[in-house]
């Protein structure tokens, strides 16, 4: 499904040869469009990121969410201070906060996107400064780009999670378009039970589960039928380390109708 020449060209033109590996990319349509990548990052670079993962003291342990998750998001000062001091993570964020990377991932699904969403793949634009403006409290709420339904931007956070963390079966907010997780620790290293990402069929029967694994990434289109959850974590001995990203349209554009034309959209059941 993925063209290695396209991936090579992306890496070359963005001068980040040491960031991404092009191995083991698998794309699926069932139960909704998603991509699974083992060893998404070059091994040496991944180890640098892992060794420079934010220390526990950078997380606000008094401000947990989802039962047991603590995050440093790109809307917060702590995030930008961390990037200023950590060049490896700054490069990583730059490589993801990039329309070329987004369209590389979306390319196999462009016909599906053009047919079923209010966006047009060839007209997608990208606002890489949106989160930075929010952090700086620069008033951009009246920007015309926020009224353009084809403008997307990246929400990004670095997270740790422990006992009590879970997510119920849900799909994400209506302006969210494409989501992803990258794990920075094996489930076996964390210990205990739970923490698996679960994907569901349209009738909410379980389709598949993904156990957290070092350097594993999972991307998916955020349709109204992209049902997913996280099993509750318990009896852990270490923090589970991961990062979350979501490419979104502006709330101004889609606060009433969402991105997808049909709220009961069911992706085609392509053979895999």
CSV table of C-alpha atoms in Angstrom, one decimal:
chain,number,residue,atom,x,y,z
A,1,UNK,CA,0.0,0.0,0.0
A,2,UNK,CA,2.9,2.4,0.7
A,3,UNK,CA,5.3,3.6,-1.9
A,4,UNK,CA,8.9,3.4,-0.6
A,5,UNK,CA,10.1,6.0,-3.1
A,6,UNK,CA,7.5,8.5,-1.7
A,7,UNK,CA,8.8,7.8,1.8
A,8,UNK,CA,12.4,8.2,0.7
A,9,UNK,CA,11.7,11.5,-1.0
A,10,UNK,CA,9.9,12.8,2.1
A,11,UNK,CA,12.8,11.9,4.3
A,12,UNK,CA,15.4,13.4,1.9
A,13,UNK,CA,13.5,16.6,1.2
A,14,UNK,CA,12.9,17.2,4.9
A,15,UNK,CA,16.5,16.5,5.9
A,16,UNK,CA,15.5,14.1,8.7
A,17,UNK,CA,17.2,10.9,7.5
A,18,UNK,CA,17.9,9.9,11.1
A,19,UNK,CA,14.3,10.2,12.3
A,20,UNK,CA,12.1,7.8,10.4
A,21,UNK,CA,12.5,4.2,9.4
A,22,UNK,CA,10.4,3.1,6.4
A,23,UNK,CA,10.1,-0.5,7.6
A,24,UNK,CA,7.0,-2.5,8.6
A,25,UNK,CA,4.3,-0.1,7.5
A,26,UNK,CA,0.9,-1.7,7.3
A,27,UNK,CA,-2.3,0.1,6.3
A,28,UNK,CA,-5.8,-1.2,6.8
A,29,UNK,CA,-9.4,-0.1,6.1
A,30,UNK,CA,-11.1,-2.5,8.6
A,31,UNK,CA,-12.8,-1.6,11.0
A,32,UNK,CA,-11.8,2.0,10.0
A,33,UNK,CA,-8.8,3.3,8.2
A,34,UNK,CA,-5.7,2.8,10.3
A,35,UNK,CA,-1.9,2.3,10.0
A,36,UNK,CA,0.3,0.2,12.2
A,37,UNK,CA,4.1,0.8,12.1
A,38,UNK,CA,6.6,-1.3,14.0
A,39,UNK,CA,9.9,0.4,14.6
A,40,UNK,CA,8.7,3.7,13.1
A,41,UNK,CA,11.8,5.6,14.2
A,42,UNK,CA,15.4,4.9,13.4
A,43,UNK,CA,16.7,2.7,16.2
A,44,UNK,CA,19.5,5.1,17.2
A,45,UNK,CA,17.3,8.1,17.1
A,46,UNK,CA,14.5,6.4,19.0
A,47,UNK,CA,16.9,5.5,21.8
A,48,UNK,CA,18.0,9.2,21.9
A,49,UNK,CA,14.4,10.3,22.3
A,50,UNK,CA,13.7,7.6,24.9
A,51,UNK,CA,16.7,8.6,26.9
A,52,UNK,CA,15.6,12.2,26.8
A,53,UNK,CA,12.0,11.5,27.6
A,54,UNK,CA,10.7,14.2,30.1
A,55,UNK,CA,11.5,13.4,33.7
A,56,UNK,CA,8.6,12.7,36.0
A,57,UNK,CA,9.1,16.1,37.8
A,58,UNK,CA,8.1,17.9,34.5
A,59,UNK,CA,4.6,16.4,34.7
A,60,UNK,CA,2.0,18.0,36.9
A,61,UNK,CA,1.2,14.9,39.0
A,62,UNK,CA,-1.6,16.9,40.7
A,63,UNK,CA,-3.4,17.3,37.4
A,64,UNK,CA,-4.2,13.8,36.1
A,65,UNK,CA,-6.8,13.0,33.4
A,66,UNK,CA,-8.5,9.9,32.2
A,67,UNK,CA,-8.0,8.2,35.6
A,68,UNK,CA,-4.3,8.1,35.6
A,69,UNK,CA,-2.6,10.0,32.7
A,70,UNK,CA,-0.4,13.0,33.0
A,71,UNK,CA,0.5,15.1,29.9
A,72,UNK,CA,2.7,17.8,28.6
A,73,UNK,CA,0.9,19.3,25.7
A,74,UNK,CA,1.9,21.8,23.0
A,75,UNK,CA,-0.5,24.3,24.4
A,76,UNK,CA,1.6,24.6,27.6
A,77,UNK,CA,4.8,26.6,28.4
A,78,UNK,CA,6.4,23.4,29.8
A,79,UNK,CA,6.3,21.8,26.4
A,80,UNK,CA,8.0,24.6,24.6
A,81,UNK,CA,10.6,25.0,27.4
A,82,UNK,CA,11.3,21.3,27.0
A,83,UNK,CA,11.8,21.6,23.3
A,84,UNK,CA,14.2,24.5,23.7
A,85,UNK,CA,16.4,22.3,26.0
A,86,UNK,CA,16.0,19.1,24.1
A,87,UNK,CA,17.0,19.3,20.4
A,88,UNK,CA,16.2,15.6,19.6
A,89,UNK,CA,12.5,16.2,20.6
A,90,UNK,CA,12.4,19.5,18.9
A,91,UNK,CA,13.5,17.8,15.6
A,92,UNK,CA,10.9,15.0,16.3
A,93,UNK,CA,8.1,17.6,16.8
A,94,UNK,CA,9.2,19.5,13.7
A,95,UNK,CA,9.1,16.3,11.6
A,96,UNK,CA,5.5,15.6,12.7
A,97,UNK,CA,4.2,19.2,12.6
A,98,UNK,CA,4.5,19.0,8.8
A,99,UNK,CA,2.0,18.8,6.0
A,100,UNK,CA,4.3,16.5,4.0
A,101,UNK,CA,4.3,13.9,6.7
A,102,UNK,CA,0.5,14.2,7.2
A,103,UNK,CA,-0.1,13.7,3.4
A,104,UNK,CA,2.3,10.9,3.3
A,105,UNK,CA,0.2,9.0,5.8
A,106,UNK,CA,-3.1,10.1,4.2
A,107,UNK,CA,-2.1,9.2,0.6
A,108,UNK,CA,-3.5,5.7,0.5
A,109,UNK,CA,-6.9,7.0,1.8
A,110,UNK,CA,-7.2,10.1,-0.4
A,111,UNK,CA,-10.1,8.7,-2.4
A,112,UNK,CA,-11.9,7.7,0.8
A,113,UNK,CA,-11.3,11.2,2.2
A,114,UNK,CA,-12.5,13.1,-0.9
A,115,UNK,CA,-15.6,10.9,-1.1
A,116,UNK,CA,-16.7,10.9,2.5
A,117,UNK,CA,-15.3,14.1,4.2
A,118,UNK,CA,-15.8,17.8,3.8
A,119,UNK,CA,-12.1,18.1,3.1
A,120,UNK,CA,-10.3,17.7,-0.2
A,121,UNK,CA,-7.0,15.8,-0.1
A,122,UNK,CA,-5.4,18.0,-2.8
A,123,UNK,CA,-6.6,21.2,-1.1
A,124,UNK,CA,-5.4,20.4,2.5
A,125,UNK,CA,-3.4,23.3,4.0
A,126,UNK,CA,-1.5,23.3,7.2
A,127,UNK,CA,-1.0,25.7,10.1
A,128,UNK,CA,2.1,24.7,11.9
A,129,UNK,CA,2.0,27.7,14.2
A,130,UNK,CA,-1.4,27.2,15.6
A,131,UNK,CA,-0.4,25.6,18.9
A,132,UNK,CA,2.5,28.1,19.4
A,133,UNK,CA,0.0,31.0,19.0
A,134,UNK,CA,-2.3,29.4,21.6
A,135,UNK,CA,0.7,29.1,24.0
A,136,UNK,CA,1.8,32.7,23.3
A,137,UNK,CA,-1.9,33.8,23.7
A,138,UNK,CA,-1.6,35.5,20.3
A,139,UNK,CA,-5.2,36.3,19.2
A,140,UNK,CA,-5.7,34.4,16.1
A,141,UNK,CA,-9.3,33.4,16.6
A,142,UNK,CA,-10.4,35.7,13.8
A,143,UNK,CA,-7.8,34.5,11.4
A,144,UNK,CA,-9.4,33.6,8.0
A,145,UNK,CA,-7.5,30.3,8.0
A,146,UNK,CA,-9.6,29.1,10.9
A,147,UNK,CA,-12.7,29.5,8.7
A,148,UNK,CA,-11.2,27.4,5.9
A,149,UNK,CA,-12.3,23.8,6.3
A,150,UNK,CA,-9.2,22.5,4.7
A,151,UNK,CA,-6.8,24.0,7.2
A,152,UNK,CA,-5.4,21.5,9.7
A,153,UNK,CA,-3.0,21.8,12.7
A,154,UNK,CA,-1.4,19.4,15.2
A,155,UNK,CA,-2.3,18.8,18.8
A,156,UNK,CA,0.6,17.0,20.4
A,157,UNK,CA,1.4,15.8,23.9
A,158,UNK,CA,4.0,13.7,25.7
A,159,UNK,CA,2.3,11.5,28.3
A,160,UNK,CA,2.9,9.1,31.2
A,161,UNK,CA,0.2,6.9,32.6
A,162,UNK,CA,-0.1,4.5,35.5
A,163,UNK,CA,-2.8,2.7,37.6
A,164,UNK,CA,-6.3,3.8,36.8
A,165,UNK,CA,-5.6,5.1,33.3
A,166,UNK,CA,-8.3,4.0,30.9
A,167,UNK,CA,-10.5,5.3,28.1
A,168,UNK,CA,-14.0,4.2,27.5
A,169,UNK,CA,-15.2,3.1,24.0
A,170,UNK,CA,-15.4,6.4,22.1
A,171,UNK,CA,-14.7,8.3,19.0
A,172,UNK,CA,-12.9,11.6,19.1
A,173,UNK,CA,-14.2,15.2,18.9
A,174,UNK,CA,-15.8,16.1,15.6
A,175,UNK,CA,-13.0,18.4,14.3
A,176,UNK,CA,-10.3,15.8,14.9
A,177,UNK,CA,-9.2,14.3,11.5
A,178,UNK,CA,-6.2,12.0,12.0
A,179,UNK,CA,-4.8,10.6,15.3
A,180,UNK,CA,-1.7,8.7,16.3
A,181,UNK,CA,0.1,7.1,19.3
A,182,UNK,CA,3.8,6.3,19.5
A,183,UNK,CA,4.9,4.1,22.5
A,184,UNK,CA,8.2,4.6,24.3
A,185,UNK,CA,8.0,1.6,26.6
A,186,UNK,CA,7.0,-2.1,26.3
A,187,UNK,CA,4.0,-3.2,28.2
A,188,UNK,CA,6.0,-6.0,29.8
A,189,UNK,CA,8.5,-3.4,31.1
A,190,UNK,CA,5.7,-1.4,32.7
A,191,UNK,CA,4.2,-4.6,34.3
A,192,UNK,CA,0.7,-5.1,35.6
A,193,UNK,CA,-2.4,-5.4,33.4
A,194,UNK,CA,-4.2,-3.2,30.9
A,195,UNK,CA,-3.1,-0.3,28.7
A,196,UNK,CA,-3.9,-2.0,25.4
A,197,UNK,CA,-5.4,0.1,22.6
A,198,UNK,CA,-8.7,-1.6,21.4
A,199,UNK,CA,-10.4,-1.0,18.0
A,200,UNK,CA,-14.0,-1.9,17.5
A,201,UNK,CA,-16.3,-2.7,14.7
A,202,UNK,CA,-19.3,-0.5,14.0
A,203,UNK,CA,-21.5,-2.7,16.2
A,204,UNK,CA,-19.0,-2.1,19.0
A,205,UNK,CA,-17.8,-5.7,19.0
A,206,UNK,CA,-14.0,-5.9,19.6
A,207,UNK,CA,-12.0,-6.1,16.4
A,208,UNK,CA,-8.3,-6.0,17.6
A,209,UNK,CA,-6.1,-5.0,20.4
A,210,UNK,CA,-2.6,-3.5,20.3
A,211,UNK,CA,-0.2,-4.0,23.2
A,212,UNK,CA,2.1,-1.1,23.9
A,213,UNK,CA,5.5,-1.9,22.4
A,214,UNK,CA,8.8,0.1,22.1
A,215,UNK,CA,8.9,2.3,19.0
A,216,UNK,CA,5.4,1.1,17.7
A,217,UNK,CA,3.1,3.7,16.2
A,218,UNK,CA,-0.6,3.5,15.4
A,219,UNK,CA,-2.4,6.1,13.2
A,220,UNK,CA,-6.0,6.3,12.3
A,221,UNK,CA,-8.6,8.4,10.6
A,222,UNK,CA,-10.9,9.9,13.2
A,223,UNK,CA,-14.3,9.2,11.7
A,224,UNK,CA,-17.6,9.0,13.6
A,225,UNK,CA,-17.2,5.2,13.5
A,226,UNK,CA,-13.6,5.1,14.7
A,227,UNK,CA,-14.5,3.5,17.9
A,228,UNK,CA,-11.6,2.8,20.2
A,229,UNK,CA,-10.7,2.4,23.9
A,230,UNK,CA,-7.9,1.8,26.3
A,231,UNK,CA,-8.1,-1.0,28.9
A,232,UNK,CA,-7.7,0.1,32.5
A,233,UNK,CA,-4.1,-0.1,33.8
A,234,UNK,CA,-3.5,-1.7,37.2
A,235,UNK,CA,-0.7,-3.1,39.3
A,236,UNK,CA,2.0,-1.3,37.2
A,237,UNK,CA,5.5,-1.0,38.4
A,238,UNK,CA,6.6,1.9,36.1
A,239,UNK,CA,5.0,4.7,34.1
A,240,UNK,CA,3.8,3.9,30.7
A,241,UNK,CA,5.5,6.4,28.4
A,242,UNK,CA,3.9,7.5,25.1
A,243,UNK,CA,3.1,10.4,22.9
A,244,UNK,CA,-0.2,11.3,21.3
A,245,UNK,CA,-0.9,13.5,18.3
A,246,UNK,CA,-4.0,14.6,16.5
A,247,UNK,CA,-4.4,16.6,13.3
A,248,UNK,CA,-7.5,18.7,13.5
A,249,UNK,CA,-9.5,21.2,11.6
A,250,UNK,CA,-10.6,24.3,13.5
A,251,UNK,CA,-13.5,24.2,15.9
A,252,UNK,CA,-14.9,27.2,14.1
A,253,UNK,CA,-15.1,25.3,10.9
A,254,UNK,CA,-16.7,22.1,12.2
A,255,UNK,CA,-18.3,22.8,15.5
A,256,UNK,CA,-21.8,22.1,14.1
A,257,UNK,CA,-21.4,19.3,11.6
A,258,UNK,CA,-18.0,17.7,12.1
A,259,UNK,CA,-15.6,16.8,9.3
A,260,UNK,CA,-17.5,13.8,7.8
A,261,UNK,CA,-20.5,14.1,5.5
A,262,UNK,CA,-22.2,11.0,6.9
A,263,UNK,CA,-22.2,10.5,10.7
A,264,UNK,CA,-22.9,6.8,10.1
A,265,UNK,CA,-20.0,6.4,7.7
A,266,UNK,CA,-18.8,2.8,7.4
A,267,UNK,CA,-15.5,2.4,5.6
A,268,UNK,CA,-15.3,-0.1,2.7
A,269,UNK,CA,-14.3,-3.6,3.9
A,270,UNK,CA,-11.2,-4.0,1.7
A,271,UNK,CA,-9.3,-7.2,1.8
A,272,UNK,CA,-6.0,-6.8,3.6
